[in-house]
Coordinates of C-alpha atoms in Angstrom, one line a residue:
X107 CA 24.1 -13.1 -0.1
X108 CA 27.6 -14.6 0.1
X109 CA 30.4 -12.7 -1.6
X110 CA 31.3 -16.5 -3.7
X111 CA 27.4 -16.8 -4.6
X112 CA 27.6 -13.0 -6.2
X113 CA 30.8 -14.1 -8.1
X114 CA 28.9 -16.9 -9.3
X115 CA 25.6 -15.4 -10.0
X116 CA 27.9 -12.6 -12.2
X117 CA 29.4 -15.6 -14.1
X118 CA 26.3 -17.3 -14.8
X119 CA 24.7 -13.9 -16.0
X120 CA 27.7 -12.9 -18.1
X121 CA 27.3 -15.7 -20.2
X122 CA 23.5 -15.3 -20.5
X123 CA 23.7 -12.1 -21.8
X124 CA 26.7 -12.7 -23.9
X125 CA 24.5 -15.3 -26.0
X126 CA 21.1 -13.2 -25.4
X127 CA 21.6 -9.4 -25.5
X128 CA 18.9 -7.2 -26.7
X129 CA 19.1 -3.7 -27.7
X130 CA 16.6 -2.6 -25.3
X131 CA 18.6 -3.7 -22.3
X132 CA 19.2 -1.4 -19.4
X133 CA 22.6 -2.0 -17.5
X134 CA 22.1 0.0 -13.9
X135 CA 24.7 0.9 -11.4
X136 CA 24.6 2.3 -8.0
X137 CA 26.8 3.1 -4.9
X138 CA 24.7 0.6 -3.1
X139 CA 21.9 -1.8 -3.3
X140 CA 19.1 -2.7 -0.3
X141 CA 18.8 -6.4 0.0
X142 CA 15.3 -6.4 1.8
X143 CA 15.2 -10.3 1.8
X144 CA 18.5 -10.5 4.3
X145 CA 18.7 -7.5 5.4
X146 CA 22.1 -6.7 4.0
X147 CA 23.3 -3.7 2.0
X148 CA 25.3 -4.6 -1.6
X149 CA 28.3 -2.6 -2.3
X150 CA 28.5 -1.4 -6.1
X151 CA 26.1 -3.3 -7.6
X152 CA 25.1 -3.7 -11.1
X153 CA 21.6 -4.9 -12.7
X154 CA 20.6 -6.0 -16.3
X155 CA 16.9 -5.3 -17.0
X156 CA 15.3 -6.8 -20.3
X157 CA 12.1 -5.9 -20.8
X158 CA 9.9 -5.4 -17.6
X159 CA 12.1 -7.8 -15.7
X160 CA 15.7 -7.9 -14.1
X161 CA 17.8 -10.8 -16.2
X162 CA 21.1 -10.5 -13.8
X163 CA 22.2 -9.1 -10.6
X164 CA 25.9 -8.8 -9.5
X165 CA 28.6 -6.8 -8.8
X166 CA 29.8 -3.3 -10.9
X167 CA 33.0 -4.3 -12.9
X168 CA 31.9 -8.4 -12.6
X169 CA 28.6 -8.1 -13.9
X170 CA 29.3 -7.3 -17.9
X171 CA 26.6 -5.3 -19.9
X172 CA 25.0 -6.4 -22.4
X173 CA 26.2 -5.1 -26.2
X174 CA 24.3 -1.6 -26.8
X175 CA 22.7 -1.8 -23.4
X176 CA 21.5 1.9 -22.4
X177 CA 23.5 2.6 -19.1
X178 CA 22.0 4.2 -15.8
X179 CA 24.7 5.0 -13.3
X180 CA 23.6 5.8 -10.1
X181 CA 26.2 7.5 -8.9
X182 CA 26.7 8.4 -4.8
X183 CA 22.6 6.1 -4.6
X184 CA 21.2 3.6 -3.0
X185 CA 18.6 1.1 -5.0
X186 CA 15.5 -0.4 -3.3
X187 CA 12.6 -2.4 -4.9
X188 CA 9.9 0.0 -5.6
X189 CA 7.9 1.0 -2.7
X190 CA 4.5 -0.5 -1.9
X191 CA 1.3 1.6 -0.1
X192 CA -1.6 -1.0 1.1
X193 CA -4.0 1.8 1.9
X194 CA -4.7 4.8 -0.4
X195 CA -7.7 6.6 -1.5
X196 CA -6.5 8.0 -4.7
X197 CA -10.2 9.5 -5.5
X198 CA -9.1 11.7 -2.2
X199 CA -7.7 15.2 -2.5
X200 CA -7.0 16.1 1.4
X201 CA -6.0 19.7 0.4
X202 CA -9.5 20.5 -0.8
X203 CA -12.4 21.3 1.4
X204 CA -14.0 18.2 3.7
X205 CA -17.0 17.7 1.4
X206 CA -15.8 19.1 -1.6
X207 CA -15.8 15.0 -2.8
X208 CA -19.6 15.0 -2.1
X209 CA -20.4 17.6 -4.9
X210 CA -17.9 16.4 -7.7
X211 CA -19.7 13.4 -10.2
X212 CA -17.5 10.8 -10.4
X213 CA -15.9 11.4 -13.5
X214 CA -15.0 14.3 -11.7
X215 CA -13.3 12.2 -8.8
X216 CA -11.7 9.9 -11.2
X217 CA -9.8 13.0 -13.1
X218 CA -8.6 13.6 -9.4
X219 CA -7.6 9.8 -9.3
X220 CA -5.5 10.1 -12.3
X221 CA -3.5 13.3 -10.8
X222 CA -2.8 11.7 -7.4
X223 CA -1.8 8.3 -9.5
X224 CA 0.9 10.0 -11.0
X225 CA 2.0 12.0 -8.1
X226 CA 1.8 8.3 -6.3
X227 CA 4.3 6.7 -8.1
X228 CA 6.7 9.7 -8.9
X229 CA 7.1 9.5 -5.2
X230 CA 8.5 6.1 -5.5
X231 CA 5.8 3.8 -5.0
X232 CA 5.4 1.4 -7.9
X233 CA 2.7 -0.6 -6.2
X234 CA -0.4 0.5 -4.4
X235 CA -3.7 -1.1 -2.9
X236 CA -6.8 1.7 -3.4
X237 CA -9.2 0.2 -0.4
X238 CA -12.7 2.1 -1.4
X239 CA -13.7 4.4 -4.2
X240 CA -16.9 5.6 -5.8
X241 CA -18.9 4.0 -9.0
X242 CA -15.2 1.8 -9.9
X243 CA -13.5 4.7 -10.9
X244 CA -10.2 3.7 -9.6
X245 CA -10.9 0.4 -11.4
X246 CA -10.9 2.5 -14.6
X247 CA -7.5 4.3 -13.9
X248 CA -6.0 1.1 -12.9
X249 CA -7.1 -0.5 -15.8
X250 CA -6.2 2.9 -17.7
X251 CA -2.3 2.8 -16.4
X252 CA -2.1 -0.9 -17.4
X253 CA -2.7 -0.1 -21.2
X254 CA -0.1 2.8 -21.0
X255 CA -2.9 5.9 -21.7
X256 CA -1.8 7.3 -18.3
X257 CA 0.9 6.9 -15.6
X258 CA 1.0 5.3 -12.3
X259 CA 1.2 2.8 -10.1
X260 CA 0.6 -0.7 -10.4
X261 CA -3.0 -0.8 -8.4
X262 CA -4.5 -3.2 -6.6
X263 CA -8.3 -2.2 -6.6
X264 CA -11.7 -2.9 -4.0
X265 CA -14.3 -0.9 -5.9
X266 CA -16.4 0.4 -3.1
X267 CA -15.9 -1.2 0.3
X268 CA -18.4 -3.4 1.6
X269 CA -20.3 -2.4 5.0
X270 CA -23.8 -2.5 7.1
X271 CA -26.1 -0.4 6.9
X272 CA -25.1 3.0 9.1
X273 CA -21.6 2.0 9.0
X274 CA -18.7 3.3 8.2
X275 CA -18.8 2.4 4.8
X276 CA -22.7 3.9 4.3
X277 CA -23.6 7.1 3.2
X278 CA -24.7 9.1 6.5
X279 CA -24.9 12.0 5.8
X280 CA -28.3 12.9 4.2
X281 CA -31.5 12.9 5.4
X282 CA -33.3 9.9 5.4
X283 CA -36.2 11.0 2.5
X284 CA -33.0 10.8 -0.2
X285 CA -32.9 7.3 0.5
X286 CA -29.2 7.0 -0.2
X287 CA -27.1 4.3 0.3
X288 CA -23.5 3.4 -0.4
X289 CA -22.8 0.9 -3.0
X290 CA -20.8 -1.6 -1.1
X291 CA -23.6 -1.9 1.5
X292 CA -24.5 -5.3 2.3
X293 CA -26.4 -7.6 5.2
X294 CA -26.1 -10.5 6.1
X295 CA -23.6 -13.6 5.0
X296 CA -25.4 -14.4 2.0
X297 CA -25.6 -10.6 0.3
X298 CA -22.1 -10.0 1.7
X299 CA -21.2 -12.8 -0.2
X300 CA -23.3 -11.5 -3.1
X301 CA -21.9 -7.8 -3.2
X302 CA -18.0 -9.8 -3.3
X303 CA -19.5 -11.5 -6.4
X304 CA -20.6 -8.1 -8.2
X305 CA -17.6 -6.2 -7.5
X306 CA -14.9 -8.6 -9.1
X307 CA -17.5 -9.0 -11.5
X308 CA -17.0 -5.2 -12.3
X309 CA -13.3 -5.6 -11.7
X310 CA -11.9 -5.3 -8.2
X311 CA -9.0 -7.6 -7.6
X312 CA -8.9 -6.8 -4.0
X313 CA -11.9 -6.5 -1.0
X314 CA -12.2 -4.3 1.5
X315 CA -14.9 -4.3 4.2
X316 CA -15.5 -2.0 7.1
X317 CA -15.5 -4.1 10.1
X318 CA -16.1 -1.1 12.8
X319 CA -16.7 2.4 12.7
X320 CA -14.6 5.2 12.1
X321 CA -12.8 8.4 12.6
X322 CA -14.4 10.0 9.2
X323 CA -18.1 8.9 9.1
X324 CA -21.2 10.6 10.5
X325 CA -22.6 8.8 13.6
X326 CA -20.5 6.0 14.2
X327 CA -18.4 4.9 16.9
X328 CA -14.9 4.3 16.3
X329 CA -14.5 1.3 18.5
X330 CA -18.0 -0.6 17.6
X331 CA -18.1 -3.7 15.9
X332 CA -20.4 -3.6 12.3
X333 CA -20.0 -7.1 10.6
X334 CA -20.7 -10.0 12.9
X335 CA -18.2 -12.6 12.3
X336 CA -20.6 -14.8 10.7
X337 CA -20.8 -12.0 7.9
X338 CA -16.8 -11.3 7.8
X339 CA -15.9 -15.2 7.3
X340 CA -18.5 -15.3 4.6
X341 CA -16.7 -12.9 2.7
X342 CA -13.0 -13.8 3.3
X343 CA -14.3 -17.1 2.2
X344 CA -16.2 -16.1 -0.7
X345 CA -13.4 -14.2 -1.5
X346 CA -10.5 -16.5 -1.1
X347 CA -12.4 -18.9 -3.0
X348 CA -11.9 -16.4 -6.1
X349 CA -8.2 -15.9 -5.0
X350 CA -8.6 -12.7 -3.7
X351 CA -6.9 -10.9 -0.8
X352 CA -9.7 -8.9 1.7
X353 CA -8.3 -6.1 4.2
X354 CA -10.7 -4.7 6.7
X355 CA -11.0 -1.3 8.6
X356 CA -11.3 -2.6 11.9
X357 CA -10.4 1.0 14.8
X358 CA -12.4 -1.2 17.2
X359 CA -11.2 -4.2 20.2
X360 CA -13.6 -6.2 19.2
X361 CA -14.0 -6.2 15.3
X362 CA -10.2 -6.6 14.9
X363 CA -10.4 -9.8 16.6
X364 CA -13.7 -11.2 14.8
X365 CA -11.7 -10.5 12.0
X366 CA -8.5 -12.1 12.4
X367 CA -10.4 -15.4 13.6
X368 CA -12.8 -15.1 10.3
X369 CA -9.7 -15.3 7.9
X370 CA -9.2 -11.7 7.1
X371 CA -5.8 -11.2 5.6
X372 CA -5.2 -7.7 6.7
X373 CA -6.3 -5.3 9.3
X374 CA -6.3 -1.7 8.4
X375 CA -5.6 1.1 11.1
X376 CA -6.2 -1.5 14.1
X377 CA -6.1 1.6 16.8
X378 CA -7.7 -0.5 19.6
X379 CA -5.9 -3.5 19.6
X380 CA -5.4 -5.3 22.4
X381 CA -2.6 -7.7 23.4
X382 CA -5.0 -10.6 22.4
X383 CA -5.7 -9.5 19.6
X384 CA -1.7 -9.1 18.9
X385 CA -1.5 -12.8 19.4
X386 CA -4.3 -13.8 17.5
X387 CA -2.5 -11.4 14.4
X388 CA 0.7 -13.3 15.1
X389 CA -0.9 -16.8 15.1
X390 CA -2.8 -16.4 12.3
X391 CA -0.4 -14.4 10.6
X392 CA -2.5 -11.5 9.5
X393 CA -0.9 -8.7 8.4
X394 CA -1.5 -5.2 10.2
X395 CA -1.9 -1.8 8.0
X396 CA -1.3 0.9 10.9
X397 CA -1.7 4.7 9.2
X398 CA 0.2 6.3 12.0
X399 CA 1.5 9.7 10.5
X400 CA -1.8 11.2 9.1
X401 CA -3.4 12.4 12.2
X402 CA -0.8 15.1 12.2
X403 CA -2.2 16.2 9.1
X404 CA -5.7 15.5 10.4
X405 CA -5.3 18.1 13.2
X406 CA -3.4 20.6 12.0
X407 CA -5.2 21.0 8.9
X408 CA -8.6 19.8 9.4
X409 CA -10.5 22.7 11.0
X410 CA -9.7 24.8 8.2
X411 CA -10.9 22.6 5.7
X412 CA -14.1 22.4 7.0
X413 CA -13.9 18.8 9.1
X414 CA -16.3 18.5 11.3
X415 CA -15.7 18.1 15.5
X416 CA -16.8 14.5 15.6
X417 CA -14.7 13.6 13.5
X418 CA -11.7 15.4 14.4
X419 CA -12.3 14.5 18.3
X420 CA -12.2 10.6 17.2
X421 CA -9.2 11.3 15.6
X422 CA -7.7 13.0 18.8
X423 CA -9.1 9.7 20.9
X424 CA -7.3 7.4 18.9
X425 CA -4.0 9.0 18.1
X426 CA -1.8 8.0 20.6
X427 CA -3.6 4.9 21.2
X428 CA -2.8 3.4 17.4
X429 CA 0.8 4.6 17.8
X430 CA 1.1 2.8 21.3
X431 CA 0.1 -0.1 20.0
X432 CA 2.0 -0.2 17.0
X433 CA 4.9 -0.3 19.0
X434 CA 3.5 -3.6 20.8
X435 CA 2.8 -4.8 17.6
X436 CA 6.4 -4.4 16.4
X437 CA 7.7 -5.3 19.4
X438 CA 5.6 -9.1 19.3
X439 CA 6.8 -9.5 15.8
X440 CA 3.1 -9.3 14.0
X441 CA 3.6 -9.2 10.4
X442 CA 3.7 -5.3 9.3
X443 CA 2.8 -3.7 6.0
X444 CA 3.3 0.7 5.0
X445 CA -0.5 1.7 4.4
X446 CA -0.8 5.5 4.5
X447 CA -4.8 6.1 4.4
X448 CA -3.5 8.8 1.7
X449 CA -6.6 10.9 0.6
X450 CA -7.1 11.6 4.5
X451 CA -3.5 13.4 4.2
X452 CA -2.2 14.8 0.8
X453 CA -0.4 11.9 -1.9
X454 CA 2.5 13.6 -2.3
X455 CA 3.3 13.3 1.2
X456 CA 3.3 9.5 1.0
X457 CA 6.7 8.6 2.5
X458 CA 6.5 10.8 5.7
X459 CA 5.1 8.0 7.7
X460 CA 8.9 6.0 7.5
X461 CA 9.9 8.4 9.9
X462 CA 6.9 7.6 12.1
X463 CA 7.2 3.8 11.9
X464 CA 10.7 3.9 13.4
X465 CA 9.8 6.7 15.9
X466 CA 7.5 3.9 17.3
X467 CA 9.8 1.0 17.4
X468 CA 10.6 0.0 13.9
X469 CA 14.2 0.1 12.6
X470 CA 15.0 2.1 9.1
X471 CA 14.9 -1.9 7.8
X472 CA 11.8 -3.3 9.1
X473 CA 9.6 0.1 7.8
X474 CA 11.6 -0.4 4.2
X475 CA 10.3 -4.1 4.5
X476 CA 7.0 -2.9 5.7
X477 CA 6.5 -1.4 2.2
X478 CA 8.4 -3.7 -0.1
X479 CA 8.8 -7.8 0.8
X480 CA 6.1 -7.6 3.3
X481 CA 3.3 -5.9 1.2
X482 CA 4.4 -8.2 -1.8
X483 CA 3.6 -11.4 0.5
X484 CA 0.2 -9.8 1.5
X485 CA -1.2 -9.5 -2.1
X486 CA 0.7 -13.0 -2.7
X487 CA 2.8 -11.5 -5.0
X488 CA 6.2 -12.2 -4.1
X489 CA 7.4 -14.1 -6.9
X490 CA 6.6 -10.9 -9.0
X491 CA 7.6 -7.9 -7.1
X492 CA 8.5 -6.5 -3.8
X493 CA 12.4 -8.1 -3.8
X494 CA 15.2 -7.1 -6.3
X495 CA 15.8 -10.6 -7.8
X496 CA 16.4 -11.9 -10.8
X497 CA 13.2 -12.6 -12.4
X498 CA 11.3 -10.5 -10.4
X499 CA 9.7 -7.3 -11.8
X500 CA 11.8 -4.5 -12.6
X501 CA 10.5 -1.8 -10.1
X502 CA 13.2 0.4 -8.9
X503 CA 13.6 2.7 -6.1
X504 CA 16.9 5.2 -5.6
X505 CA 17.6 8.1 -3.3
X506 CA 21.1 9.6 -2.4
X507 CA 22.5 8.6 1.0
X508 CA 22.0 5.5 3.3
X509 CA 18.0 4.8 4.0
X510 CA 19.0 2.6 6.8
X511 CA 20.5 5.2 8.5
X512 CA 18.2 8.1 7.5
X513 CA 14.7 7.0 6.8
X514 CA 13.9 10.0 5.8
X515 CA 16.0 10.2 2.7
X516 CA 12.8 8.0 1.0
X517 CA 10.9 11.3 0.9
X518 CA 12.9 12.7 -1.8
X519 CA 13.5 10.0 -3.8
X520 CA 15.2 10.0 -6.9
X521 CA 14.9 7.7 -9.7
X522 CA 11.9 5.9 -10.2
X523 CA 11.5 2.8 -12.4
X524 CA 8.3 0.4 -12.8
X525 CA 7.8 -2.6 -15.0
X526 CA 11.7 -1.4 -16.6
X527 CA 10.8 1.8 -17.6
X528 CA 11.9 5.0 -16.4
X529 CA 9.6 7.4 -14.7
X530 CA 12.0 10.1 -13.1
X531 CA 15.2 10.4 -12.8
X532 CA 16.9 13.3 -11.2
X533 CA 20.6 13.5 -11.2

């Protein structure tokens, strides 16, 4: 933004909020403001938040506040829009034992859920997509945070994640005389379409299927392909029909492809993808969520939590591989979102993977975008969050320092605001 168009904007909002103050105004300050739209970093600016929205946006000392406006000065920070994670498992506590999950009910889980949803968004991130829990309890917290009885994120929520029979997203663990079976599994186009009508019936505003195996399932190979494409287009359709986004676990060549072509809006992990399946991404402009830090968690943890070898050598055989072609990815330009897989490593460590992401070829800019802009035009939400506009929500981000010269600095962040209220604020 032009230097003219912030004296202007100031102008304009000064005598807005001459004619329109409210006593619960907020009038923030800050050494410096991330602009992740242009790129471009904002010397002293100032914001007016009414409500759960920024009003006004200019420049500390042209930017008036409002009469009896509570004032946050930033002092020696730098704001960022809230951070955005497209791929948690907040049910998933990574520092208990490997099956410790199977023996807990689901209230159980869902306690755990609330813990790690508050840990979530004290480490910044105002905005999360939880791809796959058990019985909807996510769905409950999510719906619990949005009437204020307990704190986190905004979520955006699958339910359990749709698979075939055997797959990834099955229950293989037990013998076959227990007859169990995941709740999300589904065969065929016409009951995939069916299970994406019962889960936003019981509340999911997101979909995730399981297009391949995976590193953490019993008996499946990481690179086959599950869904047929017939049965993935059915469901993107079924969903986008109902205005929801769907994101797919795809490890494997093959199933990353079948998805991209059936209308899938994001990939998740994409380890084996080739370079034609780089240009297809590009072409169709599907998004890729590449959880590139967590196998370092994976393998030096995992052994002593009980994980077993199959899993931990698929890991192992697709480590490098992922973060190789993440860099390609980058490189072609393929639209990028943050997605952590959190619940595989621990929540609190959320922001550890910025450092990753520009290890691998992204700069300190392009992982911020990853995790703001980008993940807001993935959920379509872009008019509401992801940006610091006026208008927009008021989810706000500050850590001391430069991010765009120290990634890192996002992994103590500082102040944390989401729909204009503060959550933390360290000074």
């Amino acid at each position: 933004m032009t230097v003219t168009r912030w004296i202007a904007t100031a102008l304009s909002a000064a005598t807005m909020l001459t004619a329109a103050a409210s006593a619960g105004d907020i009038y923030m300050t800050a050494a410096a403001m991330v602009d992740v739209e242009s790129g471009k970093t904002i010397e002293n600016p100032a914001i007016v938040i009414r409500d759960d929205r920024i009003v006004a946006i200019g420049r500390k000392g042209r930017l008036p506040a409002p009469i009896d406006a509570k004032l946050v000065a930033l002092d020696g920070m730098t704001i960022l829009p809230g951070l955005m994670d497209m791929h948690v498992h907040l049910m998933g506590d990574a520092e208990a034992g490997f099956f410790d999950g199977m023996t807990q009910s689901v209230p159980r889980q869902t306690v755990v859920a609330v813990k790690n949803a508050k840990v979530t968004l004290m480490q910044g991130f105002t905005t999360v997509r939880d791809v796959g829990d058990e019985a909807y309890g996510v769905i409950g917290v999510r719906d619990g945070i949005n009437a204020g009885d307990i704190i986190g994120p905004r979520i955006f929520a699958s339910g359990p994640a749709l698979g075939v029979t055997g797959g990834h997203c099955d229950n293989n663990v037990f013998p076959p005389e227990m007859h169990i079976k995941a709740d999300g599994v589904a065969d065929g186009p016409w009951e995939a379409r069916r299970k994406v009508r019962e889960v936003l019936k019981y509340g999911a505003n997101t979909i995730k299927i399981c297009a391949t195996g995976g590193v953490f399932s019993k008996g499946t190979s990481v690179g086959g392909q599950h869904y047929t494409f017939e049965e993935m287009k059915a469901i993107a359709d079924e969903a986008h029909m109902r205005g929801v986004v769907v994101a797919a676990h795809a490890h494997g060549t093959d199933g990353i492809k079948a998805a991209i072509v059936a209308g899938i809006d994001s990939i998740e992990h994409s380890s084996l993808i080739d370079d034609e399946g780089i240009a297809l991404a590009k072409e169709h402009g599907t998004y890729l969520s590449m959880d590139i830090y967590n196998t370092d968690y994976t393998q030096a943890t995992g052994a002593e939590r009980g994980v077993p070898e199959e899993n931990m050598r698929k890991d192992r055989e697709v480590a490098q591989a992922q973060r190789d072609n993440f860099a390609k990815a980058v490189k072609a330009g393929v639209n990028m979102v943050y997605g952590t897989d959190t619940g595989v490593y621990p929540h609190s460590q959320a922001a550890r993977q910025f450092a990753v992401m520009v290890q691998y070829g992204m700069t300190p800019l392009q992982a911020i975008q990853a995790a703001t802009i980008n993940s807001a035009r993935l959920l379509k939400q872009e008019n509401e969050f992801g940006s610091l506009k006026e208008g927009l929500k008021a989810d706000i981000v500050a850590v001391k320092g430069d991010p765009l010269k120290d990634v890192t600095l996002l992994q103590n962040v500082q102040f944390v605001m989401k729909d204009g209220q503060i959550y933390k604020q360290v000074n």
